[in-house]
mmCIF file of C-alpha atoms and ligand atoms in Angstrom:
data_model
loop_
_atom_site.group_PDB
_atom_site.id
_atom_site.type_symbol
_atom_site.label_atom_id
_atom_site.label_comp_id
_atom_site.label_asym_id
_atom_site.label_seq_id
_atom_site.Cartn_x
_atom_site.Cartn_y
_atom_site.Cartn_z
ATOM 1 C CA MET A 835 41.659 11.743 -34.446
ATOM 2 C CA LYS A 836 43.254 9.699 -31.471
ATOM 3 C CA VAL A 837 41.978 9.681 -27.956
ATOM 4 C CA THR A 838 44.363 8.365 -25.221
ATOM 5 C CA VAL A 839 42.449 7.054 -22.310
ATOM 6 C CA VAL A 840 44.249 7.039 -19.035
ATOM 7 C CA SER A 841 43.199 6.141 -15.300
ATOM 8 C CA ARG A 842 43.657 8.818 -12.731
ATOM 9 C CA SER A 843 47.084 7.437 -11.897
ATOM 10 C CA GLY A 844 48.064 7.691 -15.573
ATOM 11 C CA ARG A 845 47.726 4.087 -16.517
ATOM 12 C CA GLU A 846 46.583 3.476 -20.046
ATOM 13 C CA ILE A 847 43.039 2.041 -20.018
ATOM 14 C CA VAL A 848 42.812 1.231 -23.787
ATOM 15 C CA LYS A 849 46.233 0.120 -25.125
ATOM 16 C CA GLY A 850 47.259 2.308 -28.040
ATOM 17 C CA GLY A 851 44.300 4.584 -27.590
ATOM 18 C CA VAL A 852 41.053 4.902 -29.636
ATOM 19 C CA GLU A 853 40.891 6.180 -33.238
ATOM 20 C CA LEU A 854 37.768 8.142 -33.964
ATOM 21 C CA ASN A 855 36.578 10.192 -37.040
ATOM 22 C CA ASP A 856 36.405 13.917 -36.635
ATOM 23 C CA SER A 857 32.689 14.153 -36.132
ATOM 24 C CA ALA A 858 32.570 11.492 -33.367
ATOM 25 C CA THR A 859 30.673 12.311 -30.136
ATOM 26 C CA VAL A 860 31.763 11.544 -26.564
ATOM 27 C CA SER A 861 29.022 8.973 -26.630
ATOM 28 C CA ASP A 862 30.825 7.292 -29.627
ATOM 29 C CA LEU A 863 34.067 7.403 -27.659
ATOM 30 C CA GLN A 864 32.389 5.724 -24.707
ATOM 31 C CA GLU A 865 30.998 2.925 -27.118
ATOM 32 C CA ALA A 866 34.480 2.510 -28.461
ATOM 33 C CA ILE A 867 35.973 2.180 -24.899
ATOM 34 C CA HIS A 868 33.255 -0.473 -24.191
ATOM 35 C CA ARG A 869 34.106 -2.437 -27.351
ATOM 36 C CA ARG A 870 37.801 -2.432 -26.394
ATOM 37 C CA THR A 871 37.463 -3.130 -22.656
ATOM 38 C CA LYS A 872 34.258 -5.254 -22.792
ATOM 39 C CA LYS A 873 33.724 -4.641 -18.984
ATOM 40 C CA TYR A 874 33.096 -0.813 -18.933
ATOM 41 C CA TYR A 875 29.668 -0.094 -20.541
ATOM 42 C CA PRO A 876 29.043 3.638 -21.071
ATOM 43 C CA SER A 877 27.087 4.456 -18.016
ATOM 44 C CA ARG A 878 29.834 2.937 -15.903
ATOM 45 C CA GLN A 879 32.286 5.427 -17.468
ATOM 46 C CA ARG A 880 33.145 8.931 -16.162
ATOM 47 C CA LEU A 881 35.440 10.801 -18.529
ATOM 48 C CA THR A 882 37.085 14.018 -17.569
ATOM 49 C CA LEU A 883 39.797 16.335 -18.967
ATOM 50 C CA PRO A 884 43.152 16.004 -17.205
ATOM 51 C CA LEU A 885 43.747 18.591 -14.536
ATOM 52 C CA GLN A 886 46.906 20.807 -14.652
ATOM 53 C CA SER A 887 49.103 19.720 -11.843
ATOM 54 C CA GLY A 888 48.797 21.767 -8.746
ATOM 55 C CA THR A 889 45.302 23.118 -9.470
ATOM 56 C CA ASN A 890 42.477 22.452 -7.082
ATOM 57 C CA ALA A 891 39.780 22.986 -9.628
ATOM 58 C CA LYS A 892 37.095 20.445 -10.300
ATOM 59 C CA PRO A 893 37.774 18.326 -13.531
ATOM 60 C CA ILE A 894 35.519 19.041 -16.585
ATOM 61 C CA VAL A 895 33.192 16.055 -17.160
ATOM 62 C CA LEU A 896 32.796 15.266 -20.880
ATOM 63 C CA ASN A 897 29.203 15.604 -22.042
ATOM 64 C CA PRO A 898 28.173 12.373 -24.043
ATOM 65 C CA LYS A 899 26.134 14.630 -26.502
ATOM 66 C CA LYS A 900 29.090 16.973 -27.473
ATOM 67 C CA THR A 901 31.580 16.009 -30.033
ATOM 68 C CA VAL A 902 35.111 14.812 -28.920
ATOM 69 C CA LYS A 903 36.575 17.746 -31.137
ATOM 70 C CA ASP A 904 34.762 20.266 -28.750
ATOM 71 C CA TYR A 905 37.253 19.205 -26.066
ATOM 72 C CA CYS A 906 40.376 19.396 -28.221
ATOM 73 C CA ASP A 907 42.658 22.510 -27.967
ATOM 74 C CA GLY A 908 42.722 24.337 -31.414
ATOM 75 C CA ASN A 909 43.077 22.124 -34.292
ATOM 76 C CA SER A 910 44.813 19.250 -32.337
ATOM 77 C CA ASP A 911 43.961 15.793 -33.398
ATOM 78 C CA ASN A 912 44.950 14.186 -30.212
ATOM 79 C CA LEU A 913 43.173 14.273 -26.935
ATOM 80 C CA THR A 914 43.892 12.675 -23.589
ATOM 81 C CA VAL A 915 40.780 11.775 -21.274
ATOM 82 C CA VAL A 916 40.852 10.613 -17.705
ATOM 83 C CA PHE A 917 38.686 7.552 -17.139
ATOM 84 C CA LYS A 918 36.967 6.559 -13.961
ATOM 85 C CA ASP A 919 35.055 3.348 -13.332
ATOM 86 C CA LEU A 920 31.752 4.278 -11.608
ATOM 87 C CA GLY A 921 31.092 0.674 -10.769
ATOM 88 C CA PRO A 922 28.155 -1.495 -11.796
ATOM 89 C CA GLN A 923 24.992 0.629 -12.487
ATOM 90 C CA VAL A 924 21.166 0.066 -12.343
ATOM 91 C CA PHE A 925 18.449 2.173 -13.822
ATOM 92 C CA TYR A 926 16.925 4.745 -11.432
ATOM 93 C CA SER A 927 13.584 3.067 -11.839
ATOM 94 C CA THR A 928 15.087 -0.279 -10.646
ATOM 95 C CA LEU A 929 16.622 1.428 -7.671
ATOM 96 C CA PHE A 930 13.306 3.054 -6.733
ATOM 97 C CA PHE A 931 11.225 -0.113 -7.410
ATOM 98 C CA TRP A 932 13.299 -2.236 -5.025
ATOM 99 C CA GLU A 933 13.502 0.544 -2.224
ATOM 100 C CA TYR A 934 9.671 0.906 -2.224
ATOM 101 C CA LEU A 935 8.671 -2.872 -2.747
ATOM 102 C CA GLY A 936 10.171 -3.788 0.733
ATOM 103 C CA PRO A 937 8.010 -1.482 2.819
ATOM 104 C CA LEU A 938 5.001 -2.353 0.573
ATOM 105 C CA ILE A 939 5.402 -6.080 1.423
ATOM 106 C CA ILE A 940 6.768 -5.916 4.987
ATOM 107 C CA TYR A 941 3.998 -3.666 6.435
ATOM 108 C CA PRO A 942 1.146 -5.912 5.743
ATOM 109 C CA ILE A 943 2.953 -8.917 7.115
ATOM 110 C CA PHE A 944 2.897 -7.220 10.540
ATOM 111 C CA TYR A 945 -0.845 -6.518 10.111
ATOM 112 C CA TYR A 946 -2.107 -9.710 8.597
ATOM 113 C CA PHE A 947 0.109 -12.438 10.320
ATOM 114 C CA ASP A 948 0.618 -13.071 13.929
ATOM 115 C CA VAL A 949 4.346 -12.269 13.966
ATOM 116 C CA TYR A 950 4.247 -11.061 17.602
ATOM 117 C CA GLN A 951 4.192 -14.604 18.967
ATOM 118 C CA TYR A 952 7.811 -14.754 17.943
ATOM 119 C CA PHE A 953 8.503 -11.704 19.956
ATOM 120 C CA GLY A 954 6.832 -13.309 23.192
ATOM 121 C CA TYR A 955 3.198 -12.125 22.951
ATOM 122 C CA GLU A 956 0.902 -15.080 23.135
ATOM 123 C CA GLY A 957 -2.473 -13.313 23.641
ATOM 124 C CA LYS A 958 -5.070 -12.749 20.973
ATOM 125 C CA ARG A 959 -4.518 -9.608 19.013
ATOM 126 C CA ILE A 960 -7.393 -7.069 18.811
ATOM 127 C CA ILE A 961 -7.058 -4.917 15.646
ATOM 128 C CA HIS A 962 -8.111 -1.291 16.127
ATOM 129 C CA PRO A 963 -9.618 0.655 13.150
ATOM 130 C CA VAL A 964 -6.603 3.131 13.159
ATOM 131 C CA GLN A 965 -4.329 0.017 12.537
ATOM 132 C CA THR A 966 -6.383 -0.895 9.569
ATOM 133 C CA TYR A 967 -6.515 2.546 7.987
ATOM 134 C CA ALA A 968 -2.835 2.946 8.672
ATOM 135 C CA MET A 969 -2.082 -0.219 6.681
ATOM 136 C CA TYR A 970 -4.092 0.973 3.786
ATOM 137 C CA TYR A 971 -2.599 4.498 3.989
ATOM 138 C CA TRP A 972 0.894 2.977 4.076
ATOM 139 C CA CYS A 973 0.335 0.672 1.087
ATOM 140 C CA PHE A 974 -1.333 3.306 -0.963
ATOM 141 C CA HIS A 975 1.711 5.641 -0.429
ATOM 142 C CA TYR A 976 4.258 3.035 -1.610
ATOM 143 C CA PHE A 977 2.198 1.800 -4.473
ATOM 144 C CA LYS A 978 1.845 5.327 -5.580
ATOM 145 C CA ARG A 979 5.608 5.792 -5.496
ATOM 146 C CA ILE A 980 6.174 2.701 -7.462
ATOM 147 C CA MET A 981 3.698 3.919 -10.120
ATOM 148 C CA GLU A 982 5.126 7.401 -10.169
ATOM 149 C CA THR A 983 8.510 5.857 -10.612
ATOM 150 C CA PHE A 984 7.416 4.023 -13.814
ATOM 151 C CA PHE A 985 4.789 6.438 -15.192
ATOM 152 C CA VAL A 986 5.449 9.847 -13.967
ATOM 153 C CA HIS A 987 9.112 10.679 -13.266
ATOM 154 C CA ARG A 988 11.294 11.810 -16.165
ATOM 155 C CA PHE A 989 14.834 11.177 -14.871
ATOM 156 C CA SER A 990 17.789 12.926 -16.295
ATOM 157 C CA HIS A 991 20.391 10.498 -14.887
ATOM 158 C CA ALA A 992 19.876 7.065 -16.483
ATOM 159 C CA THR A 993 21.571 5.116 -14.020
ATOM 160 C CA SER A 994 22.674 4.986 -10.312
ATOM 161 C CA PRO A 995 25.550 2.889 -8.655
ATOM 162 C CA LEU A 996 24.232 -0.573 -7.776
ATOM 163 C CA SER A 997 25.587 -0.106 -4.304
ATOM 164 C CA ASN A 998 22.834 2.568 -3.761
ATOM 165 C CA VAL A 999 20.173 -0.206 -4.039
ATOM 166 C CA PHE A 1000 21.695 -1.934 -0.949
ATOM 167 C CA ARG A 1001 22.004 1.379 0.814
ATOM 168 C CA ASN A 1002 18.422 2.634 0.071
ATOM 169 C CA CYS A 1003 16.852 -0.749 0.705
ATOM 170 C CA ALA A 1004 18.529 -0.914 4.097
ATOM 171 C CA TYR A 1005 16.937 2.563 4.787
ATOM 172 C CA TYR A 1006 13.444 1.934 3.661
ATOM 173 C CA TRP A 1007 13.064 -1.743 4.567
ATOM 174 C CA SER A 1008 14.394 -1.284 8.101
ATOM 175 C CA PHE A 1009 12.324 1.836 8.868
ATOM 176 C CA GLY A 1010 9.381 0.080 7.350
ATOM 177 C CA SER A 1011 9.676 -2.871 9.677
ATOM 178 C CA PHE A 1012 10.375 -0.533 12.568
ATOM 179 C CA ILE A 1013 7.160 1.420 12.108
ATOM 180 C CA ALA A 1014 4.970 -1.551 11.130
ATOM 181 C CA TYR A 1015 6.184 -3.382 14.376
ATOM 182 C CA TYR A 1016 4.981 -0.603 16.633
ATOM 183 C CA VAL A 1017 1.790 0.505 14.836
ATOM 184 C CA ASN A 1018 0.425 -3.096 14.597
ATOM 185 C CA HIS A 1019 1.740 -4.124 18.051
ATOM 186 C CA PRO A 1020 -0.845 -6.036 20.347
ATOM 187 C CA LEU A 1021 -0.200 -3.405 23.147
ATOM 188 C CA TYR A 1022 -0.658 -0.468 20.789
ATOM 189 C CA THR A 1023 -2.940 2.281 22.189
ATOM 190 C CA PRO A 1024 -4.972 4.067 19.577
ATOM 191 C CA VAL A 1025 -5.352 7.981 19.524
ATOM 192 C CA SER A 1026 -8.782 9.553 19.650
ATOM 193 C CA ASP A 1027 -11.109 9.173 16.813
ATOM 194 C CA LEU A 1028 -10.890 12.965 16.048
ATOM 195 C CA GLN A 1029 -6.978 12.961 16.024
ATOM 196 C CA MET A 1030 -6.952 9.969 13.798
ATOM 197 C CA LYS A 1031 -9.336 11.702 11.330
ATOM 198 C CA ILE A 1032 -7.374 15.007 11.412
ATOM 199 C CA GLY A 1033 -4.041 13.070 10.889
ATOM 200 C CA PHE A 1034 -5.173 10.815 8.006
ATOM 201 C CA GLY A 1035 -7.103 13.856 6.509
ATOM 202 C CA ILE A 1036 -3.917 15.961 6.422
ATOM 203 C CA GLY A 1037 -1.935 13.021 5.182
ATOM 204 C CA LEU A 1038 -4.257 12.133 2.193
ATOM 205 C CA ILE A 1039 -4.459 15.812 1.064
ATOM 206 C CA CYS A 1040 -0.697 16.019 1.220
ATOM 207 C CA GLN A 1041 -0.284 12.734 -0.703
ATOM 208 C CA ILE A 1042 -2.535 14.013 -3.519
ATOM 209 C CA ALA A 1043 -0.655 17.354 -3.526
ATOM 210 C CA ASN A 1044 2.709 15.425 -3.708
ATOM 211 C CA PHE A 1045 1.305 13.467 -6.702
ATOM 212 C CA TYR A 1046 0.438 16.726 -8.370
ATOM 213 C CA CYS A 1047 3.946 18.227 -7.627
ATOM 214 C CA HIS A 1048 5.332 15.161 -9.392
ATOM 215 C CA ILE A 1049 3.141 15.884 -12.431
ATOM 216 C CA LEU A 1050 4.315 19.464 -12.552
ATOM 217 C CA LEU A 1051 7.981 18.312 -12.406
ATOM 218 C CA ARG A 1052 7.410 15.762 -15.092
ATOM 219 C CA ASN A 1053 6.013 18.578 -17.379
ATOM 220 C CA LEU A 1054 9.298 20.321 -17.197
ATOM 221 C CA ARG A 1055 10.990 17.727 -19.454
ATOM 222 C CA SER A 1056 10.280 16.107 -22.811
ATOM 223 C CA PRO A 1057 9.312 12.391 -22.676
ATOM 224 C CA ASP A 1058 12.919 11.238 -23.373
ATOM 225 C CA GLY A 1059 14.193 13.061 -20.193
ATOM 226 C CA ASN A 1060 15.602 15.927 -22.104
ATOM 227 C CA GLY A 1061 15.214 19.655 -21.022
ATOM 228 C CA GLY A 1062 17.693 19.875 -18.165
ATOM 229 C CA TYR A 1063 16.579 21.744 -15.173
ATOM 230 C CA GLN A 1064 13.806 24.315 -15.328
ATOM 231 C CA ILE A 1065 12.253 26.691 -12.904
ATOM 232 C CA PRO A 1066 9.281 24.700 -11.239
ATOM 233 C CA ARG A 1067 6.170 26.783 -11.427
ATOM 234 C CA GLY A 1068 2.508 26.478 -10.465
ATOM 235 C CA PHE A 1069 0.682 25.339 -7.314
ATOM 236 C CA LEU A 1070 3.047 25.146 -4.236
ATOM 237 C CA PHE A 1071 6.059 25.642 -6.518
ATOM 238 C CA ASN A 1072 5.302 29.258 -6.594
ATOM 239 C CA ILE A 1073 6.067 29.487 -2.864
ATOM 240 C CA VAL A 1074 8.683 26.797 -2.227
ATOM 241 C CA THR A 1075 11.399 25.210 -4.484
ATOM 242 C CA CYS A 1076 10.974 21.629 -3.419
ATOM 243 C CA ALA A 1077 7.089 21.470 -2.855
ATOM 244 C CA ASN A 1078 7.288 17.817 -3.548
ATOM 245 C CA TYR A 1079 9.391 17.300 -0.487
ATOM 246 C CA THR A 1080 7.297 19.673 1.525
ATOM 247 C CA THR A 1081 4.194 17.607 0.904
ATOM 248 C CA GLU A 1082 6.139 14.350 1.494
ATOM 249 C CA ILE A 1083 7.172 15.432 4.838
ATOM 250 C CA TYR A 1084 3.670 16.794 5.889
ATOM 251 C CA GLN A 1085 1.925 13.598 4.566
ATOM 252 C CA TRP A 1086 4.301 11.554 6.994
ATOM 253 C CA LEU A 1087 3.412 14.050 9.830
ATOM 254 C CA GLY A 1088 -0.360 13.320 9.056
ATOM 255 C CA PHE A 1089 0.270 9.604 9.349
ATOM 256 C CA ASN A 1090 2.195 10.101 12.596
ATOM 257 C CA ILE A 1091 -0.633 12.297 14.048
ATOM 258 C CA ALA A 1092 -3.021 9.573 13.261
ATOM 259 C CA THR A 1093 -0.776 6.659 14.632
ATOM 260 C CA GLN A 1094 1.506 8.310 17.018
ATOM 261 C CA THR A 1095 4.522 6.123 17.553
ATOM 262 C CA VAL A 1096 8.053 7.114 18.313
ATOM 263 C CA ALA A 1097 9.265 4.938 15.390
ATOM 264 C CA GLY A 1098 7.099 7.037 12.957
ATOM 265 C CA TYR A 1099 8.381 10.353 14.393
ATOM 266 C CA VAL A 1100 11.960 9.192 14.069
ATOM 267 C CA PHE A 1101 11.436 8.310 10.493
ATOM 268 C CA VAL A 1102 9.881 11.684 9.575
ATOM 269 C CA ALA A 1103 12.749 13.551 11.373
ATOM 270 C CA VAL A 1104 15.426 11.531 9.581
ATOM 271 C CA ALA A 1105 13.528 11.942 6.136
ATOM 272 C CA ALA A 1106 13.021 15.645 6.700
ATOM 273 C CA PHE A 1107 16.771 16.041 7.459
ATOM 274 C CA ILE A 1108 17.720 14.055 4.309
ATOM 275 C CA MET A 1109 15.249 16.058 2.165
ATOM 276 C CA THR A 1110 16.331 19.376 3.633
ATOM 277 C CA ASN A 1111 19.885 18.762 2.584
ATOM 278 C CA TRP A 1112 18.837 17.795 -0.915
ATOM 279 C CA ALA A 1113 16.521 20.818 -1.082
ATOM 280 C CA LEU A 1114 19.189 23.239 -0.141
ATOM 281 C CA ALA A 1115 21.465 21.660 -2.920
ATOM 282 C CA LYS A 1116 18.616 21.906 -5.553
ATOM 283 C CA HIS A 1117 17.737 25.505 -4.579
ATOM 284 C CA ARG A 1118 21.398 26.495 -4.938
ATOM 285 C CA ARG A 1119 21.571 24.748 -8.380
ATOM 286 C CA LEU A 1120 18.531 26.505 -9.698
ATOM 287 C CA LYS A 1121 19.680 30.025 -8.379
ATOM 288 C CA LYS A 1122 23.154 29.331 -10.080
ATOM 289 C CA LEU A 1123 21.483 28.177 -13.347
ATOM 290 C CA PHE A 1124 18.978 31.081 -13.356
ATOM 291 C CA ASP A 1125 21.153 33.933 -12.354
ATOM 292 C CA GLY A 1126 19.519 36.663 -14.495
ATOM 293 C CA LYS A 1127 22.756 37.348 -16.378
ATOM 294 C CA GLU A 1128 23.231 37.107 -20.145
ATOM 295 C CA GLY A 1129 19.567 36.842 -21.000
ATOM 296 C CA ARG A 1130 18.920 33.907 -18.398
ATOM 297 C CA PRO A 1131 15.916 34.282 -16.258
ATOM 298 C CA LYS A 1132 16.423 35.043 -12.644
ATOM 299 C CA TYR A 1133 15.297 32.516 -10.036
ATOM 300 C CA PRO A 1134 12.395 33.913 -8.199
ATOM 301 C CA ARG A 1135 12.454 34.431 -4.382
ATOM 302 C CA ARG A 1136 11.132 31.267 -2.855
ATOM 303 C CA TRP A 1137 11.329 29.196 0.342
ATOM 304 C CA VAL A 1138 13.537 26.132 0.076
ATOM 305 C CA ILE A 1139 11.498 23.353 1.668
ATOM 306 C CA LEU A 1140 9.614 24.309 4.872
ATOM 307 C CA PRO A 1141 8.086 27.839 4.943
ATOM 308 C CA PRO A 1142 8.353 29.992 7.069
ATOM 309 C CA PHE A 1143 11.571 28.435 8.346
ATOM 310 C CA ILE A 1144 13.699 27.283 5.496
HETATM 311 N N1 NAP B 791 10.649 9.476 2.703
HETATM 312 C C1 NAP B 791 11.822 9.740 2.244
HETATM 313 O O1 NAP B 791 12.779 9.668 3.032
HETATM 314 C C2 NAP B 791 11.942 10.348 0.918
HETATM 315 C C3 NAP B 791 13.180 10.957 0.599
HETATM 316 C C4 NAP B 791 13.390 11.430 -0.747
HETATM 317 C C5 NAP B 791 12.319 11.607 -1.666
HETATM 318 N N2 NAP B 791 11.024 11.038 -1.227
HETATM 319 C C6 NAP B 791 10.001 10.901 -2.239
HETATM 320 O O2 NAP B 791 10.340 10.553 -3.451
HETATM 321 C C7 NAP B 791 10.141 11.656 -4.442
HETATM 322 C C8 NAP B 791 11.069 11.655 -5.399
HETATM 323 O O3 NAP B 791 12.296 12.111 -4.805
HETATM 324 P P1 NAP B 791 13.568 12.676 -5.566
HETATM 325 O O4 NAP B 791 14.564 13.037 -4.635
HETATM 326 O O5 NAP B 791 13.923 11.748 -6.855
HETATM 327 O O6 NAP B 791 12.738 14.053 -6.122
HETATM 328 P P2 NAP B 791 13.330 15.058 -7.195
HETATM 329 O O7 NAP B 791 14.879 15.086 -7.247
HETATM 330 O O8 NAP B 791 12.669 16.409 -6.868
HETATM 331 O O9 NAP B 791 13.019 14.450 -8.561
HETATM 332 C C9 NAP B 791 11.691 14.160 -9.014
HETATM 333 C C10 NAP B 791 11.743 14.067 -10.552
HETATM 334 O O10 NAP B 791 11.656 15.484 -11.073
HETATM 335 C C11 NAP B 791 12.811 15.812 -11.748
HETATM 336 N N3 NAP B 791 13.095 17.321 -11.374
HETATM 337 C C12 NAP B 791 13.377 17.821 -10.209
HETATM 338 N N4 NAP B 791 13.566 19.132 -10.396
HETATM 339 C C13 NAP B 791 13.521 19.512 -11.573
HETATM 340 C C14 NAP B 791 13.723 20.676 -12.288
HETATM 341 N N5 NAP B 791 13.993 21.753 -11.709
HETATM 342 N N6 NAP B 791 13.609 20.600 -13.636
HETATM 343 C C15 NAP B 791 13.227 19.396 -14.321
HETATM 344 N N7 NAP B 791 13.126 18.304 -13.690
HETATM 345 C C16 NAP B 791 13.258 18.262 -12.338
HETATM 346 C C17 NAP B 791 13.900 14.910 -11.277
HETATM 347 O O11 NAP B 791 14.941 14.904 -12.322
HETATM 348 P P3 NAP B 791 16.431 14.149 -11.980
HETATM 349 O O12 NAP B 791 16.275 12.830 -12.533
HETATM 350 O O13 NAP B 791 17.309 15.171 -12.718
HETATM 351 O O14 NAP B 791 16.659 14.226 -10.635
HETATM 352 C C18 NAP B 791 13.198 13.583 -11.082
HETATM 353 O O15 NAP B 791 12.943 12.952 -12.365
HETATM 354 C C19 NAP B 791 9.858 12.863 -3.577
HETATM 355 O O16 NAP B 791 9.082 13.827 -4.159
HETATM 356 C C20 NAP B 791 9.327 12.340 -2.247
HETATM 357 O O17 NAP B 791 7.868 12.355 -2.513
HETATM 358 C C21 NAP B 791 10.934 10.417 -0.049
#
């Protein structure tokens, strides 16, 4: 069979098209496009079916695991697919590694080194116990995230655009510096001992709960990342769809109760806003996938992210 590969403007991407045998999969087609173009490796490619002119519907994205024949009309031996270059890609683990490495390195620099002399503070810096605990707490969090990235998460999307590495690093690295600057500042005023203990106590419990949520999510998929999206169950997932985000937000709240800086509260507000938007989309997706029709289970009634509000 013959597959014609065109861009969205109708330009032919592979001159003369691609010849495939009848049992070829979309993944084989992507490999063939890569061989012919050299530049566009499979994860860079997004292949869709052409849209009828005048329709506003979303194009159908070709599933690499299906056969090309599955997308042909009737017994036709010809198919036209629309190609989009997704740009350079990186593994999800690479993206996460770089975004978390920054805060893990930057924060201790503000704690251990006398960087404040470059900001005009000449006097000797007295380190309060809360600043020491905060440094360990912070490093533990980002070390845990890197370990979870490599040893816990089972990602379904193999890759992410390279540009996301720069965007995410800008977010995590700059917030990391912002918070580290204020918590380790020579003029920092510690909160009471009791408040510090309550804050770190809440934070630590939530970090452990967050780790357990990640284990429960991991168990929804097979080791190769297959299994799609399932209904998360057990522990806090029986109450809230994105229990991992709930515990993430509360653990940062615990850190802020203990350290009390405006920078820290700005971070938790921005993070909660981002995670709430993602959680709403994930909740919608699960309700759509598990609609209770045609033998599919019905998604149980649950909060989205922050009971009893959302
Ligand atoms: N501080 C911040 O600003 C911030 C922001 C976001 C996240 N975080 C932290 O980073 C962690 C990971 O974030 P994330 O956005 O990657 O979390 P996530 O989307 O919930 O994903 C965690 C892992 O679980 C999988 N998963 C999620 N729901 C699933 C389901 N219903 N069935 C099967 N597998 C499912 C995901 O698969 P896919 O590969 O298919 O997605 C992914 O591999 C969060 O839990 C949180 O602790 C922090």
